[in-house]
mmCIF file of C-alpha atoms in Angstrom:
data_model
loop_
_atom_site.group_PDB
_atom_site.id
_atom_site.type_symbol
_atom_site.label_atom_id
_atom_site.label_comp_id
_atom_site.label_asym_id
_atom_site.label_seq_id
_atom_site.Cartn_x
_atom_site.Cartn_y
_atom_site.Cartn_z
ATOM 1 C CA UNK A 1317 76.781 93.948 109.921
ATOM 2 C CA UNK A 1318 80.418 95.158 109.863
ATOM 3 C CA UNK A 1319 82.873 94.361 112.667
ATOM 4 C CA UNK A 1320 86.517 95.493 112.500
ATOM 5 C CA UNK A 1321 89.060 94.736 115.222
ATOM 6 C CA UNK A 1322 92.672 95.984 115.361
ATOM 7 C CA UNK A 1323 92.866 96.051 111.568
ATOM 8 C CA UNK A 1324 96.277 96.807 110.066
ATOM 9 C CA UNK A 1325 97.786 96.871 106.601
ATOM 10 C CA UNK A 1326 101.526 97.298 106.106
ATOM 11 C CA UNK A 1327 103.295 97.540 102.759
ATOM 12 C CA UNK A 1328 106.965 96.693 102.322
ATOM 13 C CA UNK A 1329 108.286 99.135 99.744
ATOM 14 C CA UNK A 1330 111.780 99.427 98.214
ATOM 15 C CA UNK A 1331 113.959 102.439 99.038
ATOM 16 C CA UNK A 1332 116.346 103.635 96.339
ATOM 17 C CA UNK A 1333 119.298 105.916 96.984
ATOM 18 C CA UNK A 1334 119.417 108.969 94.723
ATOM 19 C CA UNK A 1335 121.329 109.146 91.473
ATOM 20 C CA UNK A 1336 122.681 106.607 89.006
ATOM 21 C CA UNK A 1337 124.882 104.928 91.610
ATOM 22 C CA UNK A 1338 121.871 104.431 93.850
ATOM 23 C CA UNK A 1339 119.932 102.838 90.990
ATOM 24 C CA UNK A 1340 122.862 100.543 90.177
ATOM 25 C CA UNK A 1341 123.327 99.482 93.810
ATOM 26 C CA UNK A 1342 119.630 98.689 94.168
ATOM 27 C CA UNK A 1343 119.990 95.987 91.515
ATOM 28 C CA UNK A 1344 122.248 93.969 93.807
ATOM 29 C CA UNK A 1345 121.284 95.162 97.279
ATOM 30 C CA UNK A 1346 117.785 96.518 97.756
ATOM 31 C CA UNK A 1347 116.678 98.192 100.948
ATOM 32 C CA UNK A 1348 113.067 98.230 102.142
ATOM 33 C CA UNK A 1349 110.923 100.143 104.580
ATOM 34 C CA UNK A 1350 107.518 99.409 106.068
ATOM 35 C CA UNK A 1351 104.650 101.777 105.277
ATOM 36 C CA UNK A 1352 101.693 101.451 107.650
ATOM 37 C CA UNK A 1353 98.626 102.327 105.586
ATOM 38 C CA UNK A 1354 96.209 101.205 108.328
ATOM 39 C CA UNK A 1355 97.166 100.672 111.955
ATOM 40 C CA UNK A 1356 95.004 99.173 114.725
ATOM 41 C CA UNK A 1357 91.623 100.239 113.314
ATOM 42 C CA UNK A 1358 88.487 99.094 115.190
ATOM 43 C CA UNK A 1359 84.808 99.965 114.671
ATOM 44 C CA UNK A 1360 81.334 98.449 114.284
ATOM 45 C CA UNK A 1361 78.607 99.397 111.794
ATOM 46 C CA UNK A 1362 75.062 98.144 112.278
ATOM 47 C CA UNK A 1363 72.769 96.977 109.483
ATOM 48 C CA UNK A 1364 71.102 99.865 107.665
ATOM 49 C CA UNK A 1365 73.471 102.566 108.916
ATOM 50 C CA UNK A 1366 74.846 105.279 106.631
ATOM 51 C CA UNK A 1367 78.374 106.110 107.778
ATOM 52 C CA UNK A 1368 80.826 108.652 106.405
ATOM 53 C CA UNK A 1369 84.459 107.553 106.250
ATOM 54 C CA UNK A 1370 86.753 110.589 106.173
ATOM 55 C CA UNK A 1371 90.426 111.394 106.271
ATOM 56 C CA UNK A 1372 93.081 113.390 104.406
ATOM 57 C CA UNK A 1373 94.765 111.992 101.311
ATOM 58 C CA UNK A 1374 96.834 108.968 102.250
ATOM 59 C CA UNK A 1375 94.940 108.397 105.511
ATOM 60 C CA UNK A 1376 94.091 104.775 104.614
ATOM 61 C CA UNK A 1377 90.443 105.140 103.552
ATOM 62 C CA UNK A 1378 90.619 103.333 100.207
ATOM 63 C CA UNK A 1379 92.940 100.667 101.639
ATOM 64 C CA UNK A 1380 90.387 100.000 104.380
ATOM 65 C CA UNK A 1381 87.516 99.803 101.895
ATOM 66 C CA UNK A 1382 89.465 97.338 99.758
ATOM 67 C CA UNK A 1383 90.093 95.132 102.803
ATOM 68 C CA UNK A 1384 86.408 95.305 103.743
ATOM 69 C CA UNK A 1385 85.526 94.272 100.186
ATOM 70 C CA UNK A 1386 88.044 91.431 100.188
ATOM 71 C CA UNK A 1387 90.368 92.930 97.576
ATOM 72 C CA UNK A 1388 93.285 93.234 100.010
ATOM 73 C CA UNK A 1389 94.413 90.818 102.707
ATOM 74 C CA UNK A 1390 94.982 92.420 106.134
ATOM 75 C CA UNK A 1391 98.431 92.299 107.685
ATOM 76 C CA UNK A 1392 96.863 91.926 111.126
ATOM 77 C CA UNK A 1393 93.507 92.137 112.853
ATOM 78 C CA UNK A 1394 90.106 90.794 111.883
ATOM 79 C CA UNK A 1395 87.147 91.826 109.717
ATOM 80 C CA UNK A 1396 83.623 90.442 109.619
ATOM 81 C CA UNK A 1397 81.066 91.664 107.080
ATOM 82 C CA UNK A 1398 77.641 90.062 107.248
ATOM 83 C CA UNK A 1399 79.080 87.045 109.034
ATOM 84 C CA UNK A 1400 81.873 86.507 106.470
ATOM 85 C CA UNK A 1401 85.628 87.078 106.388
ATOM 86 C CA UNK A 1402 86.054 89.284 103.292
ATOM 87 C CA UNK A 1403 89.502 87.928 102.416
ATOM 88 C CA UNK A 1404 87.983 84.453 101.921
ATOM 89 C CA UNK A 1405 86.054 85.839 98.915
ATOM 90 C CA UNK A 1406 83.203 83.378 99.502
ATOM 91 C CA UNK A 1407 80.431 83.576 96.918
ATOM 92 C CA UNK A 1408 77.824 84.227 99.597
ATOM 93 C CA UNK A 1409 79.874 87.233 100.744
ATOM 94 C CA UNK A 1410 80.394 88.644 97.247
ATOM 95 C CA UNK A 1411 76.661 88.418 96.584
ATOM 96 C CA UNK A 1412 75.967 90.608 99.633
ATOM 97 C CA UNK A 1413 78.348 93.498 98.942
ATOM 98 C CA UNK A 1414 79.272 95.989 96.268
ATOM 99 C CA UNK A 1415 82.167 98.426 95.867
ATOM 100 C CA UNK A 1416 81.723 101.567 93.763
ATOM 101 C CA UNK A 1417 84.845 103.637 93.097
ATOM 102 C CA UNK A 1418 84.259 106.987 91.447
ATOM 103 C CA UNK A 1419 87.584 106.821 89.616
ATOM 104 C CA UNK A 1420 87.154 103.242 88.338
ATOM 105 C CA UNK A 1421 84.544 101.716 86.076
ATOM 106 C CA UNK A 1422 83.108 98.256 85.584
ATOM 107 C CA UNK A 1423 81.012 99.025 82.494
ATOM 108 C CA UNK A 1424 82.207 97.729 79.124
ATOM 109 C CA UNK A 1425 83.354 100.792 77.206
ATOM 110 C CA UNK A 1426 82.179 99.871 73.709
ATOM 111 C CA UNK A 1427 78.869 98.242 74.639
ATOM 112 C CA UNK A 1428 75.564 99.690 75.824
ATOM 113 C CA UNK A 1429 75.208 99.777 79.611
ATOM 114 C CA UNK A 1430 72.287 97.335 79.394
ATOM 115 C CA UNK A 1431 74.667 94.577 78.276
ATOM 116 C CA UNK A 1432 76.933 95.156 81.263
ATOM 117 C CA UNK A 1433 73.867 94.805 83.484
ATOM 118 C CA UNK A 1434 73.072 91.486 81.809
ATOM 119 C CA UNK A 1435 76.641 90.334 82.369
ATOM 120 C CA UNK A 1436 76.358 91.151 86.067
ATOM 121 C CA UNK A 1437 73.059 89.243 86.215
ATOM 122 C CA UNK A 1438 74.804 86.161 84.860
ATOM 123 C CA UNK A 1439 77.840 86.584 87.135
ATOM 124 C CA UNK A 1440 75.703 86.837 90.272
ATOM 125 C CA UNK A 1441 73.230 84.192 89.154
ATOM 126 C CA UNK A 1442 70.209 86.489 89.551
ATOM 127 C CA UNK A 1443 66.986 85.051 88.165
ATOM 128 C CA UNK A 1444 65.379 86.931 85.289
ATOM 129 C CA UNK A 1445 62.311 88.062 87.253
ATOM 130 C CA UNK A 1446 64.129 89.578 90.276
ATOM 131 C CA UNK A 1447 66.726 91.069 87.932
ATOM 132 C CA UNK A 1448 64.109 92.865 85.837
ATOM 133 C CA UNK A 1449 62.334 94.142 88.942
ATOM 134 C CA UNK A 1450 65.583 95.497 90.419
ATOM 135 C CA UNK A 1451 66.682 97.004 87.104
ATOM 136 C CA UNK A 1452 63.357 98.733 86.514
ATOM 137 C CA UNK A 1453 63.386 100.141 90.044
ATOM 138 C CA UNK A 1454 66.954 101.464 89.783
ATOM 139 C CA UNK A 1455 66.434 102.931 86.310
ATOM 140 C CA UNK A 1456 63.302 104.736 87.495
ATOM 141 C CA UNK A 1457 64.979 106.121 90.618
ATOM 142 C CA UNK A 1458 67.943 107.438 88.594
ATOM 143 C CA UNK A 1459 65.864 108.497 85.562
ATOM 144 C CA UNK A 1460 68.309 106.537 83.416
ATOM 145 C CA UNK A 1461 66.031 104.954 80.775
ATOM 146 C CA UNK A 1462 67.460 107.038 77.850
ATOM 147 C CA UNK A 1463 70.996 105.879 78.713
ATOM 148 C CA UNK A 1464 70.666 102.104 78.641
ATOM 149 C CA UNK A 1465 71.109 101.470 74.909
ATOM 150 C CA UNK A 1466 73.844 104.005 74.219
ATOM 151 C CA UNK A 1467 77.501 102.853 74.139
ATOM 152 C CA UNK A 1468 79.161 103.713 77.421
ATOM 153 C CA UNK A 1469 81.869 105.713 75.638
ATOM 154 C CA UNK A 1470 79.152 108.140 74.468
ATOM 155 C CA UNK A 1471 77.869 108.875 77.978
ATOM 156 C CA UNK A 1472 78.890 111.887 80.034
ATOM 157 C CA UNK A 1473 80.650 111.362 83.375
ATOM 158 C CA UNK A 1474 77.416 111.877 85.292
ATOM 159 C CA UNK A 1475 75.494 109.526 83.009
ATOM 160 C CA UNK A 1476 78.191 106.869 83.399
ATOM 161 C CA UNK A 1477 78.029 107.183 87.186
ATOM 162 C CA UNK A 1478 74.285 106.562 87.080
ATOM 163 C CA UNK A 1479 74.908 103.397 85.088
ATOM 164 C CA UNK A 1480 77.780 102.382 87.393
ATOM 165 C CA UNK A 1481 75.417 102.579 90.360
ATOM 166 C CA UNK A 1482 72.813 100.476 88.565
ATOM 167 C CA UNK A 1483 75.429 97.857 87.651
ATOM 168 C CA UNK A 1484 76.651 97.754 91.253
ATOM 169 C CA UNK A 1485 73.184 97.419 92.784
ATOM 170 C CA UNK A 1486 71.258 95.246 90.353
ATOM 171 C CA UNK A 1487 72.014 92.123 92.433
ATOM 172 C CA UNK A 1488 70.550 93.893 95.511
ATOM 173 C CA UNK A 1489 73.621 93.892 97.802
ATOM 174 C CA UNK A 1490 73.108 94.456 101.516
ATOM 175 C CA UNK A 1491 76.356 96.395 102.011
ATOM 176 C CA UNK A 1492 77.463 99.336 99.845
ATOM 177 C CA UNK A 1493 81.075 100.521 99.922
ATOM 178 C CA UNK A 1494 81.104 103.842 98.058
ATOM 179 C CA UNK A 1495 84.474 105.478 97.360
ATOM 180 C CA UNK A 1496 84.055 109.035 96.014
ATOM 181 C CA UNK A 1497 80.850 108.263 94.070
ATOM 182 C CA UNK A 1498 80.290 111.942 93.121
ATOM 183 C CA UNK A 1499 83.865 112.849 92.151
ATOM 184 C CA UNK A 1500 84.011 115.043 89.068
ATOM 185 C CA UNK A 1501 80.242 115.421 88.782
ATOM 186 C CA UNK A 1502 78.539 118.782 88.367
ATOM 187 C CA UNK A 1503 76.470 120.164 91.233
ATOM 188 C CA UNK A 1504 73.111 118.999 89.839
ATOM 189 C CA UNK A 1505 74.354 115.459 89.245
ATOM 190 C CA UNK A 1506 75.895 115.324 92.729
ATOM 191 C CA UNK A 1507 72.501 116.153 94.199
ATOM 192 C CA UNK A 1508 70.816 113.436 92.109
ATOM 193 C CA UNK A 1509 73.340 110.808 93.200
ATOM 194 C CA UNK A 1510 72.964 111.796 96.871
ATOM 195 C CA UNK A 1511 69.196 111.619 96.656
ATOM 196 C CA UNK A 1512 69.408 108.211 95.018
ATOM 197 C CA UNK A 1513 71.746 106.769 97.668
ATOM 198 C CA UNK A 1514 69.544 108.062 100.496
ATOM 199 C CA UNK A 1515 66.358 106.726 98.861
ATOM 200 C CA UNK A 1516 67.963 103.355 98.104
ATOM 201 C CA UNK A 1517 69.043 103.056 101.736
ATOM 202 C CA UNK A 1518 65.526 103.968 102.924
ATOM 203 C CA UNK A 1519 63.810 101.447 100.637
ATOM 204 C CA UNK A 1520 66.190 98.497 101.006
ATOM 205 C CA UNK A 1521 67.822 99.001 104.409
ATOM 206 C CA UNK A 1522 71.249 98.517 102.816
ATOM 207 C CA UNK A 1523 74.262 99.470 104.919
ATOM 208 C CA UNK A 1524 76.318 102.319 103.406
ATOM 209 C CA UNK A 1525 79.957 103.201 104.079
ATOM 210 C CA UNK A 1526 80.845 106.320 102.099
ATOM 211 C CA UNK A 1527 84.101 108.173 101.470
ATOM 212 C CA UNK A 1528 84.034 111.588 99.839
ATOM 213 C CA UNK A 1529 86.014 114.795 99.626
ATOM 214 C CA UNK A 1530 82.754 116.667 99.039
ATOM 215 C CA UNK A 1531 81.488 117.703 102.447
ATOM 216 C CA UNK A 1532 77.993 118.152 100.983
ATOM 217 C CA UNK A 1533 77.893 114.366 100.449
ATOM 218 C CA UNK A 1534 78.766 113.751 104.080
ATOM 219 C CA UNK A 1535 76.362 116.327 105.496
ATOM 220 C CA UNK A 1536 73.464 115.075 103.346
ATOM 221 C CA UNK A 1537 73.987 111.323 103.663
ATOM 222 C CA UNK A 1538 75.845 110.225 106.775
ATOM 223 C CA UNK A 1539 74.635 111.039 110.330
ATOM 224 C CA UNK A 1540 77.646 109.165 111.721
ATOM 225 C CA UNK A 1541 81.313 109.765 110.913
ATOM 226 C CA UNK A 1542 84.450 107.678 111.127
ATOM 227 C CA UNK A 1543 87.532 109.878 110.726
ATOM 228 C CA UNK A 1544 90.958 108.352 110.263
ATOM 229 C CA UNK A 1545 94.383 109.891 109.860
ATOM 230 C CA UNK A 1546 97.688 108.109 109.536
ATOM 231 C CA UNK A 1547 95.762 104.834 109.395
ATOM 232 C CA UNK A 1548 94.375 105.365 112.916
ATOM 233 C CA UNK A 1549 90.813 106.110 114.025
ATOM 234 C CA UNK A 1550 90.536 109.716 115.253
ATOM 235 C CA UNK A 1551 86.772 110.070 115.694
ATOM 236 C CA UNK A 1552 83.691 107.832 115.730
ATOM 237 C CA UNK A 1553 80.365 109.482 116.405
ATOM 238 C CA UNK A 1554 77.620 111.795 115.248
ATOM 239 C CA UNK A 1555 78.334 114.687 112.930
ATOM 240 C CA UNK A 1556 76.443 117.108 115.196
ATOM 241 C CA UNK A 1557 78.420 115.994 118.253
ATOM 242 C CA UNK A 1558 81.690 116.453 116.377
ATOM 243 C CA UNK A 1559 80.815 120.040 115.461
ATOM 244 C CA UNK A 1560 79.869 120.774 119.076
ATOM 245 C CA UNK A 1561 83.103 119.283 120.424
ATOM 246 C CA UNK A 1562 85.591 120.653 117.919
ATOM 247 C CA UNK A 1563 83.914 123.923 116.923
ATOM 248 C CA UNK A 1564 81.552 124.979 119.750
ATOM 249 C CA UNK A 1565 81.195 128.498 118.360
ATOM 250 C CA UNK A 1566 78.551 129.845 115.958
ATOM 251 C CA UNK A 1567 78.649 132.254 113.040
ATOM 252 C CA UNK A 1568 76.389 135.293 113.175
ATOM 253 C CA UNK A 1569 75.667 136.510 109.643
ATOM 254 C CA UNK A 1570 74.164 139.944 108.939
ATOM 255 C CA UNK A 1571 72.871 141.143 105.574
ATOM 256 C CA UNK A 1572 73.407 143.569 103.945
ATOM 257 C CA UNK A 1573 77.032 144.310 104.728
ATOM 258 C CA UNK A 1574 77.530 147.396 106.893
ATOM 259 C CA UNK A 1575 81.087 148.487 107.767
ATOM 260 C CA UNK A 1576 79.837 149.929 111.076
ATOM 261 C CA UNK A 1577 79.415 146.380 112.394
ATOM 262 C CA UNK A 1578 83.192 145.914 112.321
ATOM 263 C CA UNK A 1579 83.208 147.584 115.741
ATOM 264 C CA UNK A 1580 81.293 144.537 117.062
ATOM 265 C CA UNK A 1581 83.804 142.068 115.623
ATOM 266 C CA UNK A 1582 82.167 141.480 112.247
ATOM 267 C CA UNK A 1583 84.150 140.993 109.049
ATOM 268 C CA UNK A 1584 82.830 141.717 105.548
ATOM 269 C CA UNK A 1585 82.549 138.613 103.369
ATOM 270 C CA UNK A 1586 80.698 138.189 100.050
ATOM 271 C CA UNK A 1587 78.232 141.020 100.619
ATOM 272 C CA UNK A 1588 77.507 140.182 104.266
ATOM 273 C CA UNK A 1589 79.038 140.686 107.691
ATOM 274 C CA UNK A 1590 80.207 137.599 109.613
ATOM 275 C CA UNK A 1591 81.282 137.188 113.237
ATOM 276 C CA UNK A 1592 82.333 133.915 114.887
ATOM 277 C CA UNK A 1593 81.603 133.813 118.629
ATOM 278 C CA UNK A 1594 81.141 131.205 121.402
ATOM 279 C CA UNK A 1595 77.630 129.745 121.471
ATOM 280 C CA UNK A 1596 76.850 131.458 124.780
ATOM 281 C CA UNK A 1597 77.571 134.893 123.295
ATOM 282 C CA UNK A 1598 75.268 134.602 120.278
ATOM 283 C CA UNK A 1599 72.129 136.120 121.840
ATOM 284 C CA UNK A 1600 74.060 139.041 123.331
ATOM 285 C CA UNK A 1601 75.661 139.835 119.965
ATOM 286 C CA UNK A 1602 72.344 139.589 118.123
ATOM 287 C CA UNK A 1603 70.756 142.045 120.569
ATOM 288 C CA UNK A 1604 73.597 144.514 120.052
ATOM 289 C CA UNK A 1605 73.179 144.283 116.273
ATOM 290 C CA UNK A 1606 69.418 144.796 116.461
ATOM 291 C CA UNK A 1607 69.779 147.797 118.759
ATOM 292 C CA UNK A 1608 71.624 149.690 116.033
ATOM 293 C CA UNK A 1609 70.281 147.894 112.918
ATOM 294 C CA UNK A 1610 66.677 146.883 113.714
ATOM 295 C CA UNK A 1611 65.897 145.960 110.077
ATOM 296 C CA UNK A 1612 68.976 143.805 109.535
ATOM 297 C CA UNK A 1613 68.602 140.249 108.233
ATOM 298 C CA UNK A 1614 70.372 138.109 110.836
ATOM 299 C CA UNK A 1615 71.180 134.411 110.574
ATOM 300 C CA UNK A 1616 72.897 131.933 112.910
ATOM 301 C CA UNK A 1617 75.038 129.248 111.271
ATOM 302 C CA UNK A 1618 77.226 126.351 112.360
ATOM 303 C CA UNK A 1619 80.867 126.531 111.235
ATOM 304 C CA UNK A 1620 81.375 125.006 107.761
ATOM 305 C CA UNK A 1621 81.883 121.237 107.868
ATOM 306 C CA UNK A 1622 85.187 121.613 106.024
ATOM 307 C CA UNK A 1623 86.456 123.757 108.898
ATOM 308 C CA UNK A 1624 85.280 121.263 111.533
ATOM 309 C CA UNK A 1625 86.960 118.318 109.789
ATOM 310 C CA UNK A 1626 90.104 120.361 109.256
ATOM 311 C CA UNK A 1627 90.331 120.993 112.995
ATOM 312 C CA UNK A 1628 90.101 117.254 113.668
ATOM 313 C CA UNK A 1629 93.020 116.645 111.295
ATOM 314 C CA UNK A 1630 95.067 119.385 112.927
ATOM 315 C CA UNK A 1631 94.346 117.921 116.376
ATOM 316 C CA UNK A 1632 95.586 114.530 115.167
ATOM 317 C CA UNK A 1633 98.872 116.026 113.963
ATOM 318 C CA UNK A 1634 99.426 118.142 117.106
#
């Protein structure tokens, strides 16, 4: 469905010397430097996959999504999405994709969301029958019926995001580019949006490429990860395999907290005792805890996803 080969995007940006003299000189003689937002990126995504697209701020994630959606023209390399070159902006391509950006909106501020849906129906040339069927399905899945006839300006952030998703999906695209779709939402609304994306993928088979700074989004939605840093691909594979490679240890958690366990390497944290040990040492440590605390509540956890991803970034810099 998505094929990317040696993709690069370079911006030529002006460089100004400091101070008034530097500003004055730049009027007559401007210097430039090249900024490589994306550099030699290659990957494939099959139809129906849900893939997380991660990286630190400035890594090139949004730039890549915009090139995949045809909003930016690559400096070098090639992209194919559903058999189309995105930069050609062919109608058949635009009808197959959608781009949802959590910090941007496509809804008309002063009109009810329903009218924006109707506008999208006309833009995409969707027949009335299929449009109504898709709209009813999306509204039901998101429990958004009470929102449709209220002006968008009167909706909360979470309510607007529900309507943004409906507007983006009412033409039944086959490829979803989602850039921070849960940003700013409360915990309950984040869960609802995640559940909706997963259910929509299950019912329609749509391909999903998701960026998010919320690791809960990634853990819940995307079995496969693409991690980039400095515009380069640093990891492509399963989330579970990444944790095993980068953080092969496990966390042994004992409740309630007992300071005596510090002698075994435990540290008190939020009312419990936590020790991080290599996977092969977990059983031995658990036995030692049970020998002295037979009634303890013991749990085995993987390292937090934030920690795993952070290690990948640090490896890339090293």
